[in-house]
Coordinates of C-alpha atoms in Angstrom, one line a residue:
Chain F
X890 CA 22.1 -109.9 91.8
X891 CA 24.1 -107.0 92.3
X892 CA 25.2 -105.2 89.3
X893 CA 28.9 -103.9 88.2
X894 CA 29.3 -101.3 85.2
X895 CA 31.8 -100.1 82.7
X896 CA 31.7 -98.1 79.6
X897 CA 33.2 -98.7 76.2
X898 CA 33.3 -95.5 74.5
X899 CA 29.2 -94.8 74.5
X900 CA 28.4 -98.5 75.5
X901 CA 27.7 -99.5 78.8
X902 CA 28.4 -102.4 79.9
X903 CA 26.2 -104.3 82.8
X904 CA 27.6 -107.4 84.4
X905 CA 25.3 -108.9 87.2
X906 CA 25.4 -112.4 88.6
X907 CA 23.4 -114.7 91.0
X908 CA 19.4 -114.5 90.7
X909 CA 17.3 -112.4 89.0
X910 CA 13.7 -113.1 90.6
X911 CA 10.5 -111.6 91.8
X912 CA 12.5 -110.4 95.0
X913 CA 15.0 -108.3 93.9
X914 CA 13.6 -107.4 89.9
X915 CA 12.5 -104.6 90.9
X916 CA 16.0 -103.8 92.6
X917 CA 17.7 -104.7 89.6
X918 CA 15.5 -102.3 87.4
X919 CA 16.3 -99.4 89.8
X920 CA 20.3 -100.2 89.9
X921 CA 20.1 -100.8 85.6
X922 CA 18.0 -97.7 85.2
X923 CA 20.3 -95.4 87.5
X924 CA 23.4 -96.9 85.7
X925 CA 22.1 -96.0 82.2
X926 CA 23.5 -91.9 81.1
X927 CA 21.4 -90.3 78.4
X928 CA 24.2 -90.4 76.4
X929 CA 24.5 -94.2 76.0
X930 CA 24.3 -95.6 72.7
X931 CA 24.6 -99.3 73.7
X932 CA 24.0 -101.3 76.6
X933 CA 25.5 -104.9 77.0
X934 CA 24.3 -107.4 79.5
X935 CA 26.7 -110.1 80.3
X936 CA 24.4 -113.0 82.2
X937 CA 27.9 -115.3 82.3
X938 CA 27.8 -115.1 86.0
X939 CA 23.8 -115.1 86.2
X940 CA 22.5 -118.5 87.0
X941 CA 18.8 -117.6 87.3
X942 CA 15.8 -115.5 85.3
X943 CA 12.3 -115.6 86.3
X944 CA 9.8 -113.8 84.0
X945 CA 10.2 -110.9 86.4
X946 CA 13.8 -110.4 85.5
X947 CA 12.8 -111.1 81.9
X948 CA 10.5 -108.0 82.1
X949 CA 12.6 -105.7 83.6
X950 CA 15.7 -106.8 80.7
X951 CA 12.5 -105.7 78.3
X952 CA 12.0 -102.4 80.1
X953 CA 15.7 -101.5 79.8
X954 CA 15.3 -102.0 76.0
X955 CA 12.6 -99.9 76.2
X956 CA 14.0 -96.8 77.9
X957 CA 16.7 -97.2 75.4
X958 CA 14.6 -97.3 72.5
X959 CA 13.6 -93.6 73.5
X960 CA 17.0 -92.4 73.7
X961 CA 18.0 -93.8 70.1
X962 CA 20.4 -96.9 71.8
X963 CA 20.0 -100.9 71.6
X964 CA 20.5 -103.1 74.0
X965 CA 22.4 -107.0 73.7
X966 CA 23.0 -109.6 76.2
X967 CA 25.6 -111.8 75.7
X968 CA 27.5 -114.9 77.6
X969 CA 24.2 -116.6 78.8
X970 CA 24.4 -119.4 81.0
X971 CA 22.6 -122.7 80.1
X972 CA 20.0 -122.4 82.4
X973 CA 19.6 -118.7 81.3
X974 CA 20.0 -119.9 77.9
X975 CA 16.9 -122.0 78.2
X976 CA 15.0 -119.4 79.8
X977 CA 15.8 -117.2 77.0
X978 CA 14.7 -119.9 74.6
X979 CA 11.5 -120.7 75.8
X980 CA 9.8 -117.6 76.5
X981 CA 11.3 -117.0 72.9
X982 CA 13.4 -113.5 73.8
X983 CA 15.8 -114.5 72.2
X984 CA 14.2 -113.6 69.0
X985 CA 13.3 -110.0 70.5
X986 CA 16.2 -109.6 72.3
X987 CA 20.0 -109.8 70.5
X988 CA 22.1 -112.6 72.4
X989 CA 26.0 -112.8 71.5
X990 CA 28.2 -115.3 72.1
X991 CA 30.5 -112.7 74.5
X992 CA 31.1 -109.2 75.3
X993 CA 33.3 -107.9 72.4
X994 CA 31.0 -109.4 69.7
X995 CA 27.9 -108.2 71.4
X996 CA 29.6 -104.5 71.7
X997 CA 30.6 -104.7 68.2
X998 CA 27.0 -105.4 67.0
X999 CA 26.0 -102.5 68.7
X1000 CA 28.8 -100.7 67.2
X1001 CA 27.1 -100.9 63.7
Chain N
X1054 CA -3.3 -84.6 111.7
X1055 CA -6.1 -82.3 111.9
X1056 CA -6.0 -78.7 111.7
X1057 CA -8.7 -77.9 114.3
X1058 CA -7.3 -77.3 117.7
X1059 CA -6.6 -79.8 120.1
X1060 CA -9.2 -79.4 122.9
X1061 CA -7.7 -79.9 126.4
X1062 CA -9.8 -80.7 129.3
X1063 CA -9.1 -79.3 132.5
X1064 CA -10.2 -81.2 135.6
X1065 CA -9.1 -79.1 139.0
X1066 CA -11.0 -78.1 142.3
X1067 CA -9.2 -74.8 142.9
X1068 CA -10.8 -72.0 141.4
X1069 CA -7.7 -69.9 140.8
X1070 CA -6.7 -72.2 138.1
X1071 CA -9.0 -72.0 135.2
X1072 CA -8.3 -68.0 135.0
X1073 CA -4.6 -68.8 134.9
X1074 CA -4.4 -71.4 132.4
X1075 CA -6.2 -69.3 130.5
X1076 CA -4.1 -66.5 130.9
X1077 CA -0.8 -68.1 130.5
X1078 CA -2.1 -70.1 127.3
X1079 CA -3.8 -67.4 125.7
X1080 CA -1.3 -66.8 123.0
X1081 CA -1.7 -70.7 122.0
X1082 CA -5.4 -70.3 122.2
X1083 CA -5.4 -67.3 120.0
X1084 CA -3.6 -68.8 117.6
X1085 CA -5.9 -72.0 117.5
X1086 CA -3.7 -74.8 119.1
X1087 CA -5.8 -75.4 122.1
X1088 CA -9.3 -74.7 123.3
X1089 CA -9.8 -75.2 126.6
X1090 CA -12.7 -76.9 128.9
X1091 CA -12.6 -77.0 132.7
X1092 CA -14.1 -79.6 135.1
X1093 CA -14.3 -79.1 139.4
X1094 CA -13.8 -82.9 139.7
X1095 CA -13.6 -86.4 138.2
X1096 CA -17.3 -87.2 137.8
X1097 CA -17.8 -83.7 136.0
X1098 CA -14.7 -84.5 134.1
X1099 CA -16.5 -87.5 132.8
X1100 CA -19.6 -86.3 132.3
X1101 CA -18.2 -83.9 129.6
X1102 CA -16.3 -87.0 128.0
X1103 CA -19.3 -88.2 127.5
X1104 CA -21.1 -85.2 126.0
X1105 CA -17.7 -83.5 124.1
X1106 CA -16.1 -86.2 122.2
X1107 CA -13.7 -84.2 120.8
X1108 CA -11.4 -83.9 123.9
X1109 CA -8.0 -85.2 122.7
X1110 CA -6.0 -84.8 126.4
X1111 CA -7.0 -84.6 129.7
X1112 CA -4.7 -82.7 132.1
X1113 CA -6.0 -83.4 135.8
X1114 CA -5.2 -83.0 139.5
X1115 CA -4.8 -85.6 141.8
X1116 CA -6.5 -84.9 144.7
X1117 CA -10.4 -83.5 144.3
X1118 CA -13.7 -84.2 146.1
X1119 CA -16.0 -86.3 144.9
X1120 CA -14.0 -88.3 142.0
X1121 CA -9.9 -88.1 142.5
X1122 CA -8.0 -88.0 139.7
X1123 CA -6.4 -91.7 140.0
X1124 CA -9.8 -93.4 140.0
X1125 CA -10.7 -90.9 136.8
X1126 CA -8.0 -92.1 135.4
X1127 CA -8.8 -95.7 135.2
X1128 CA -12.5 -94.4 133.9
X1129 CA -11.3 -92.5 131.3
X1130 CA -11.0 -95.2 128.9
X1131 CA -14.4 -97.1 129.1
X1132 CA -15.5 -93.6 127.3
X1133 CA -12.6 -93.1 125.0
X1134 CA -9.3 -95.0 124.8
X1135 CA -7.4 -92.7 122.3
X1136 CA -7.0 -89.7 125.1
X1137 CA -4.5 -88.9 126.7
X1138 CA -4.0 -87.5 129.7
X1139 CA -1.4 -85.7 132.3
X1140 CA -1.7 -85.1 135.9
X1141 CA -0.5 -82.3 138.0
X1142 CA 0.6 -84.0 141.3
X1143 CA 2.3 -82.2 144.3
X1144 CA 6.3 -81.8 143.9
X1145 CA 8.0 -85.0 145.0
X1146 CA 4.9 -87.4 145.2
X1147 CA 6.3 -90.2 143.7
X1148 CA 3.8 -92.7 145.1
X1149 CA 1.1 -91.0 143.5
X1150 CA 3.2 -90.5 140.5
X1151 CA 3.7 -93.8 140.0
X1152 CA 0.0 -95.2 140.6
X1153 CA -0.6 -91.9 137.7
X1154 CA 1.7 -93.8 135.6
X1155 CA 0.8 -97.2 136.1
X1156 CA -3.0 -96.0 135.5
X1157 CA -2.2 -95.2 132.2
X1158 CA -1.1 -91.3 132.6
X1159 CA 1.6 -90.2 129.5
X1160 CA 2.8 -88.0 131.9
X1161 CA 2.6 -85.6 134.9
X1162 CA 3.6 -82.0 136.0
X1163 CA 4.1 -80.9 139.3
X1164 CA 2.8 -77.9 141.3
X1165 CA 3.2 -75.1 141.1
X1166 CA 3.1 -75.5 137.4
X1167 CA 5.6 -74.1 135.2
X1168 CA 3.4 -73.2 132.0
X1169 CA 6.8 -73.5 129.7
X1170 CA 7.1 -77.2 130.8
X1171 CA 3.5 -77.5 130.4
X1172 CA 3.3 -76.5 127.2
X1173 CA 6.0 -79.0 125.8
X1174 CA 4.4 -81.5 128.4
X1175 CA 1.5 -81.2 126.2
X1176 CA 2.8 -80.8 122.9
X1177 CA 4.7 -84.0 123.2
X1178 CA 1.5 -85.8 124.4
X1179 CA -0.5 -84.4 121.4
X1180 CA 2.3 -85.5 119.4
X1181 CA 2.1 -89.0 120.6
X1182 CA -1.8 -89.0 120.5
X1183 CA -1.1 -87.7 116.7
X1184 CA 1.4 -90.3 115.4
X1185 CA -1.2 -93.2 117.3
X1186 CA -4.3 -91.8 115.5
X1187 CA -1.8 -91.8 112.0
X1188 CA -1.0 -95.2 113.2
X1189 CA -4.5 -96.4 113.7
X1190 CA -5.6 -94.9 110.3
X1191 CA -2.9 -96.5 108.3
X1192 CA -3.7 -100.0 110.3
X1193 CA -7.2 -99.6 109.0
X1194 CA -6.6 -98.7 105.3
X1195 CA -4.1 -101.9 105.6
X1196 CA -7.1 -104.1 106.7
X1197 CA -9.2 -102.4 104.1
X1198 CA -6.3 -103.2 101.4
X1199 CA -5.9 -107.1 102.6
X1200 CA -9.7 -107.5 102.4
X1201 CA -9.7 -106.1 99.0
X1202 CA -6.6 -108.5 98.0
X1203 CA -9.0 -111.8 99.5
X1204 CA -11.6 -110.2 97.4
X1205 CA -9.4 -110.3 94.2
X1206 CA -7.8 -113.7 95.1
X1207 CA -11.3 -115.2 95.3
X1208 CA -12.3 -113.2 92.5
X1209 CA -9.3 -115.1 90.8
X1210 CA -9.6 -118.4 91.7
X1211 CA -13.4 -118.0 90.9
X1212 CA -12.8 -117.5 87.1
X1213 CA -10.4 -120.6 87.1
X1214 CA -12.9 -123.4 85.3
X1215 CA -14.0 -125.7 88.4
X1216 CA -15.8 -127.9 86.3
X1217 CA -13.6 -129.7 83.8
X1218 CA -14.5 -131.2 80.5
X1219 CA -14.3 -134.5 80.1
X1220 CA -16.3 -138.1 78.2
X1221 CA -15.3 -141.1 78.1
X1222 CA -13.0 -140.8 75.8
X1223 CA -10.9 -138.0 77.3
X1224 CA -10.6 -136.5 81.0
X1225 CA -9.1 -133.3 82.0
X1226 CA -8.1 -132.0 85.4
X1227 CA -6.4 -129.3 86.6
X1228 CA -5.1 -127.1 89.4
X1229 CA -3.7 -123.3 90.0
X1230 CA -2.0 -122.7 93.2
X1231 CA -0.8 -119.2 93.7
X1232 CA 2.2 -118.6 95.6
X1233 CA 1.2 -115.3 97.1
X1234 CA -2.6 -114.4 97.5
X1235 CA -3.0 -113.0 94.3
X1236 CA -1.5 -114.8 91.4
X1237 CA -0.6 -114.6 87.5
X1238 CA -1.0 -118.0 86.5
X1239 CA -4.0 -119.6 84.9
X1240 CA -5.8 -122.3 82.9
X1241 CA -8.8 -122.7 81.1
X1242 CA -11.0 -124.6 78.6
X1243 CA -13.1 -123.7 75.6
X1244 CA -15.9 -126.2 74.0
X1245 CA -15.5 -126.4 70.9
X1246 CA -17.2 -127.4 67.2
X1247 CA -17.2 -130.9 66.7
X1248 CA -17.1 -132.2 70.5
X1249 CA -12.9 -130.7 70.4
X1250 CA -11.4 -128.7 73.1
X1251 CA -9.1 -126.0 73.3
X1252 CA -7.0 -126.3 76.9
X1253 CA -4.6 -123.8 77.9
X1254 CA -1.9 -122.8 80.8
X1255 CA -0.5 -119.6 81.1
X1256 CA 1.7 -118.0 83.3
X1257 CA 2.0 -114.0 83.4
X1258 CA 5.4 -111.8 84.1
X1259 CA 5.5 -111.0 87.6
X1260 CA 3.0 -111.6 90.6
X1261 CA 0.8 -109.7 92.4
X1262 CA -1.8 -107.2 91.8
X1263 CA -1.0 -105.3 87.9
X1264 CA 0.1 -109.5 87.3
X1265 CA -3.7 -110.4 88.5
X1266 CA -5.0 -108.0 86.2
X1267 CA -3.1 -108.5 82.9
X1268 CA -3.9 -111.9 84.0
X1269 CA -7.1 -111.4 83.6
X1270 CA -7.6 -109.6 80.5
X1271 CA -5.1 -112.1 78.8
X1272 CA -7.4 -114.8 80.2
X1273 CA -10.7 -113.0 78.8
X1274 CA -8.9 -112.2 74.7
X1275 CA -7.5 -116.2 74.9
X1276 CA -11.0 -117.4 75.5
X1277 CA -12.5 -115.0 72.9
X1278 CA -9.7 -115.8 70.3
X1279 CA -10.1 -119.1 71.2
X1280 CA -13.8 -119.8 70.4
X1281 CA -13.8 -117.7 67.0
X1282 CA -10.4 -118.9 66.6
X1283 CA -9.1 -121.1 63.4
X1284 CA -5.9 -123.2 65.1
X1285 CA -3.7 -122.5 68.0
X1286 CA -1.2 -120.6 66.1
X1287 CA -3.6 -117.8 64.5
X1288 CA -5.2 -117.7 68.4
X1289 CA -1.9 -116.8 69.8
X1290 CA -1.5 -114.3 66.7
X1291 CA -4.6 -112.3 67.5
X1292 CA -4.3 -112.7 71.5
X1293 CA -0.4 -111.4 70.9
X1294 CA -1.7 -108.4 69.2
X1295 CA -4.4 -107.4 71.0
X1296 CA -2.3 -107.6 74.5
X1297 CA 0.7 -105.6 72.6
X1298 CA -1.7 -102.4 71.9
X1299 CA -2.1 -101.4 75.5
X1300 CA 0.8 -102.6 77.4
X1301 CA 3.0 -100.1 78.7
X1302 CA 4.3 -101.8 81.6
X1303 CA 5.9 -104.6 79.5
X1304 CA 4.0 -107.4 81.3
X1305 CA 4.0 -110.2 79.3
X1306 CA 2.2 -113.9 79.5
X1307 CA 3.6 -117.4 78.4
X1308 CA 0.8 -119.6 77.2
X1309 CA 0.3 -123.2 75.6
X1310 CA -2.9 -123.3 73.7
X1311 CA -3.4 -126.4 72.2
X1312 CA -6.9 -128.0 70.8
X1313 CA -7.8 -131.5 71.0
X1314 CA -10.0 -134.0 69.3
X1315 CA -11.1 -136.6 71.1
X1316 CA -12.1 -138.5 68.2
X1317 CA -9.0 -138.7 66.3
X1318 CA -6.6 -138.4 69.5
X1319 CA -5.2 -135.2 67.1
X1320 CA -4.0 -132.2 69.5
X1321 CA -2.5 -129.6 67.9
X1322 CA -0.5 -126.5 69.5
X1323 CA 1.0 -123.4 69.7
X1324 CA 3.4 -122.2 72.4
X1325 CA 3.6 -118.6 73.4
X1326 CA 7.0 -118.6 75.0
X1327 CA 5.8 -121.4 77.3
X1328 CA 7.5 -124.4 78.9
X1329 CA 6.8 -127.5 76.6
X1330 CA 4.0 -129.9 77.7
X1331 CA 4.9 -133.4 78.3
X1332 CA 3.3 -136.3 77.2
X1333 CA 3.3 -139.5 79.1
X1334 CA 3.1 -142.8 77.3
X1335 CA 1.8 -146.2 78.7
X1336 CA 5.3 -147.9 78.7
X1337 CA 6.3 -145.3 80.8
X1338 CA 8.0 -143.5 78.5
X1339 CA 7.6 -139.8 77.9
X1340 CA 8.0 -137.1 75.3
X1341 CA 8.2 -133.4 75.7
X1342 CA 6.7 -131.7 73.0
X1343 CA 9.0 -129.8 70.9
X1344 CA 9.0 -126.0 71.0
X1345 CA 7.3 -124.0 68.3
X1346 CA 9.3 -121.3 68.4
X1347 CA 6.5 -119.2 69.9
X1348 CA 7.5 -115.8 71.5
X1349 CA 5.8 -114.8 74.5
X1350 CA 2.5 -112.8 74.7
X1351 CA 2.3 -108.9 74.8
X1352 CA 5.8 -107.7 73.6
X1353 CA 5.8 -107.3 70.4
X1354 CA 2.6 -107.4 67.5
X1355 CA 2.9 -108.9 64.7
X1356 CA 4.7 -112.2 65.3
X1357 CA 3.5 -115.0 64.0
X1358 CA 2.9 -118.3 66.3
X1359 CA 3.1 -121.6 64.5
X1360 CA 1.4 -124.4 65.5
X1361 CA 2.1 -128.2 65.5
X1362 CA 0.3 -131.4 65.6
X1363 CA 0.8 -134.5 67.4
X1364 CA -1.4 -137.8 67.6
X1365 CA -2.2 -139.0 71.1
X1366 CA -1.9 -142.7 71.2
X1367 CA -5.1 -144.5 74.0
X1368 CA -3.9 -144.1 77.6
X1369 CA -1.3 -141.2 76.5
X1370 CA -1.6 -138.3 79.0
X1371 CA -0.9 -134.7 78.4
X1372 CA 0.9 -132.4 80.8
X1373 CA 0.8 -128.7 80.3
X1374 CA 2.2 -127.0 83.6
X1375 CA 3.7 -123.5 84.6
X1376 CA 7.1 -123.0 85.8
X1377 CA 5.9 -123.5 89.2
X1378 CA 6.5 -127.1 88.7
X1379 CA 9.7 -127.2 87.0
X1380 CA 11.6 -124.0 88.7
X1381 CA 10.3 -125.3 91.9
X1382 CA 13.2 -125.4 94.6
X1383 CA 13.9 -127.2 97.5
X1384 CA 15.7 -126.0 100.4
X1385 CA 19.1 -126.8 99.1
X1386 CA 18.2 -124.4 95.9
X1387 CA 17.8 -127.2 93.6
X1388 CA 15.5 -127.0 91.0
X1389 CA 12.1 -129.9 91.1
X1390 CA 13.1 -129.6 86.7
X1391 CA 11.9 -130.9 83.6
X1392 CA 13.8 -134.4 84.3
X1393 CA 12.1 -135.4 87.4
X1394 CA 8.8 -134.3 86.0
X1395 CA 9.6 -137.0 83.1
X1396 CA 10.5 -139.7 85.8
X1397 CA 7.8 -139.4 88.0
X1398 CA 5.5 -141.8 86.1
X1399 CA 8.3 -144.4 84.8
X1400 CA 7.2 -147.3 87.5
X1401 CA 3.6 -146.8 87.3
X1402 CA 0.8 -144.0 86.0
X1403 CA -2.5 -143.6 87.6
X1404 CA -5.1 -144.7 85.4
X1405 CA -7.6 -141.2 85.8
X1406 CA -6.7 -137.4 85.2
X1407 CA -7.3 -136.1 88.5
X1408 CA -4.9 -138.8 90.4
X1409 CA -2.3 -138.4 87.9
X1410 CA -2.3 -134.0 88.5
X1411 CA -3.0 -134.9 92.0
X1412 CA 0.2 -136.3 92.2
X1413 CA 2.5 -134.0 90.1
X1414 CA 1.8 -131.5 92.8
X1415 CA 2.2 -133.8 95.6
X1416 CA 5.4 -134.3 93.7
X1417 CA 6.7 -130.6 93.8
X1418 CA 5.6 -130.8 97.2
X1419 CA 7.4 -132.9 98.7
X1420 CA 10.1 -132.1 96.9
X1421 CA 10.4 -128.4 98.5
X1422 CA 10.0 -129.7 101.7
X1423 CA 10.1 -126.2 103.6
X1424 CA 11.0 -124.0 101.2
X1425 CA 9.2 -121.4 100.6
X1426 CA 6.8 -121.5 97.6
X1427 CA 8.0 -118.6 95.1
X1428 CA 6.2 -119.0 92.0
X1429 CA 2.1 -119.8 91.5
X1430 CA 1.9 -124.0 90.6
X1431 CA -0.2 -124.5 87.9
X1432 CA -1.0 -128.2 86.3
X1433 CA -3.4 -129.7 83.5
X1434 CA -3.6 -133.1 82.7
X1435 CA -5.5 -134.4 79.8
X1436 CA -5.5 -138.2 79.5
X1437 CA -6.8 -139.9 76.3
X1438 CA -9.0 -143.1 77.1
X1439 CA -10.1 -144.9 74.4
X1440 CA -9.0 -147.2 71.8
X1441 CA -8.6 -146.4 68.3
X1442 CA -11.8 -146.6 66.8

């Protein structure tokens, strides 16, 4: 699950890939967390390389938006796999959470 | 480790010693590291064992009358296995070094003793004695924690209905199995007006023990909405809410409430960001119910849940399940998944409840082989019986 970052202006940008489970949630909160600057306005998570979200990974993605909430910035994912798709369909995130097709549109819906 | 000095006791036949130690450890003794006690021989020695039980180390010569200090040695722990103990042996006596050593000495000094080597002789046995004691304590607070974790898995498994409903015109069974001791999956059952029943699975974020208990207080509001409740989707409603107000920690729980009426085969349902139940038909066809567009429980007040309604046809059997069962894995890393759930029954369906959820999880089973179980399995089966009245 490891995670790679770049910024876009005042949007971060998270790319992380494998499995997000039970076993390493926690890991990816802490690695998300430490990535995030106060200064972020955006953060964008790109789940094209992620093949796998328990609820656990679900929660943390919620967290995140969370702790960004409370420093004024929004948070997208975009680029969802099918199976990650699904996920994100079932347990109805989706409506909660902003999903974009891919990186630029989900940046530029941040942007507004 | 405790503040209190360490207390040291001092076995020795020659006189000359206990003044000395005395005198060479004063400053230690003044500044409360040590106290000192002194015993003329091994069966002294042990007697005060026996009366002071506060001796951490036991520094002791070899040869004495009445009680030597190898044979103490091998006494020393039928009165207390935590201490420690050093000998002073003769410079160069290996062999009685060894049997020291072999007795269960930490370590030895040699006449005439050098007080500096002493005192790091038995700083780094107190040390030792320290981290053991640390050692023992955390062991016990461990085995004090895992008996409180079987207390809270039984507690858990306890609250899970063991009696399901059931006439002859319906029959339910299900089964939780948690894949760690404690778990954040569930089921239940409500009676109620008008011989219906409301049935639900639900599967919380997370496992362990803040899982167990959002678990449980999700499990306590479903049952309470559920019983004053007007229709799936204004149960989830309420339950949503009420598990939004205090919920910090973003935990949040999937569920499938649905109500059935045995009478008219009507079952109507809401799903809280849960995986769709499945109903098999006679022909061996299936159908998963559609989605309802339900988000899941805790995140966010307000939402509203709708809530559909399907007609069970005689012999059609209900699935509601966790993602235990779908997500399940074998030890290539494939998913068990919605498809083969659907194809299990295709040849043949066992005609009762209990066989037919017996199976599912001898399904998922099998399937993982010896992979290791990652998620809690939970399974309800409700099959209709009757005809058409």
């Amino acid at each position: 699950m490891a995670i790679s970052t770049s910024r876009e202006g005042q949007t971060l940008i998270v790319k992380t890939e494998d499995r997000i489970d039970g076993a390493n949630a926690r890991e990816f909160q802490v690695d998300l967390e430490a990535a995030i600057d106060p200064n972020d306005r955006g953060l964008v998570l790109d789940l094209e390389q992620l093949s796998y979200v328990s609820s656990a990974g679900l929660r943390v993605i919620l967290l995140t938006a969370k702790t960004l909430r409370k420093q004024n910035a929004k948070l997208a994912v975009c680029s969802l796999s099918d199976s990650v798709r699904e996920v994100f369909e079932i347990s109805g995130f989706d409506k909660i959470i902003p999903v974009h097709d891919n990186q630029a549109e989900a940046a530029a819906a941040l942007a507004d | 480790m405790t503040q209190r000095a360490c207390k040291i006791l001092v076995v020795d036949d020659e006189p000359d010693l206990q003044p000395l130690m005395r005198q060479r450890m004063r400053r230690y003794v003044r500044r409360g590291l040590y106290t000192f006690v002194f015993a003329q021989n091994g069966v002294e020695a042990l007697e005060m064992l026996q009366e002071q039980q506060d001796i951490d180390l036991v520094l002791s010569d070899i040869n004495m009358p009445k009680m030597d200090g190898l044979t103490l040695l091998q006494q020393i722990p039928k009165v207390d296995p935590d201490i420690r103990s050093v000998i002073i042996s003769a410079y160069g006596d290996m062999k009685n070094i060894r049997t020291a050593m072999n007795r269960g000495a930490f370590d030895f000094v040699t006449k005439p003793i050098d007080f500096d080597d002493l005192k790091v002789t038995i700083d780094r046995t107190l040390r030792n004695l320290t981290e053991w004691r640390e050692a023992l304590a955390s062991r016990d607070k461990l085995v004090a924690l895992q008996n409180e974790l079987d207390v809270a898995s039984k507690m858990q498994q306890s609250i899970l209905p063991t009696e399901l409903p059931g006439t002859d015109e319906y029959k339910v069974a299900a089964s939780m199995q948690p894949a760690r001791a404690i778990g954040g999956d569930f089921f239940d059952f409500v009676h109620l007006d008008g011989g219906r029943i409301g049935i639900a699975v639900a599967d919380v974020s997370d496992k362990g023990v803040p899982a167990a208990l959002f678990m449980m207080s999700s499990r306590t509001l479903l049952k309470g909405a559920a019983i004053g409740g007007t229709g799936p989707g204004e149960v989830l409603y309420e339950v949503n809410n009420l598990l939004e107000e205090e919920n910090e920690s973003a935990m949040f729980v999937t569920v499938l409430y649905a109500e059935y009426n045995p009478a008219t085969g009507e079952l109507s349902y809401a799903n809280g960001g849960h995986n769709s139940p499945v109903v098999f038909h006679e022909d061996g066809s299936s159908t998963v119910l559609p989605l309802t567009d339900g988000v899941a429980l805790g995140l966010m007040p307000g939402l509203d849940y709708r809530q559909e309604t399907v007609k069970l046809s005689p012999s059609d059997t209900l699935v509601l399940y966790t993602d235990g069962v779908t997500e399940a894995m074998n030890t290539d890393f494939e998913e068990f998944g919605l498809e083969r759930l659907r194809s299990m029954f295709v040849e043949s369906m066992p005609g009762d409840a209990e066989a037919i959820n017996t199976a599912i999880f001898k399904a998922v089973a099998d399937f993982a082989g010896d992979a290791p179980q990652s998620d809690d399995i939970t399974c309800l089966t409700l099959r209709r019986i009757t005809t058409d009245a």
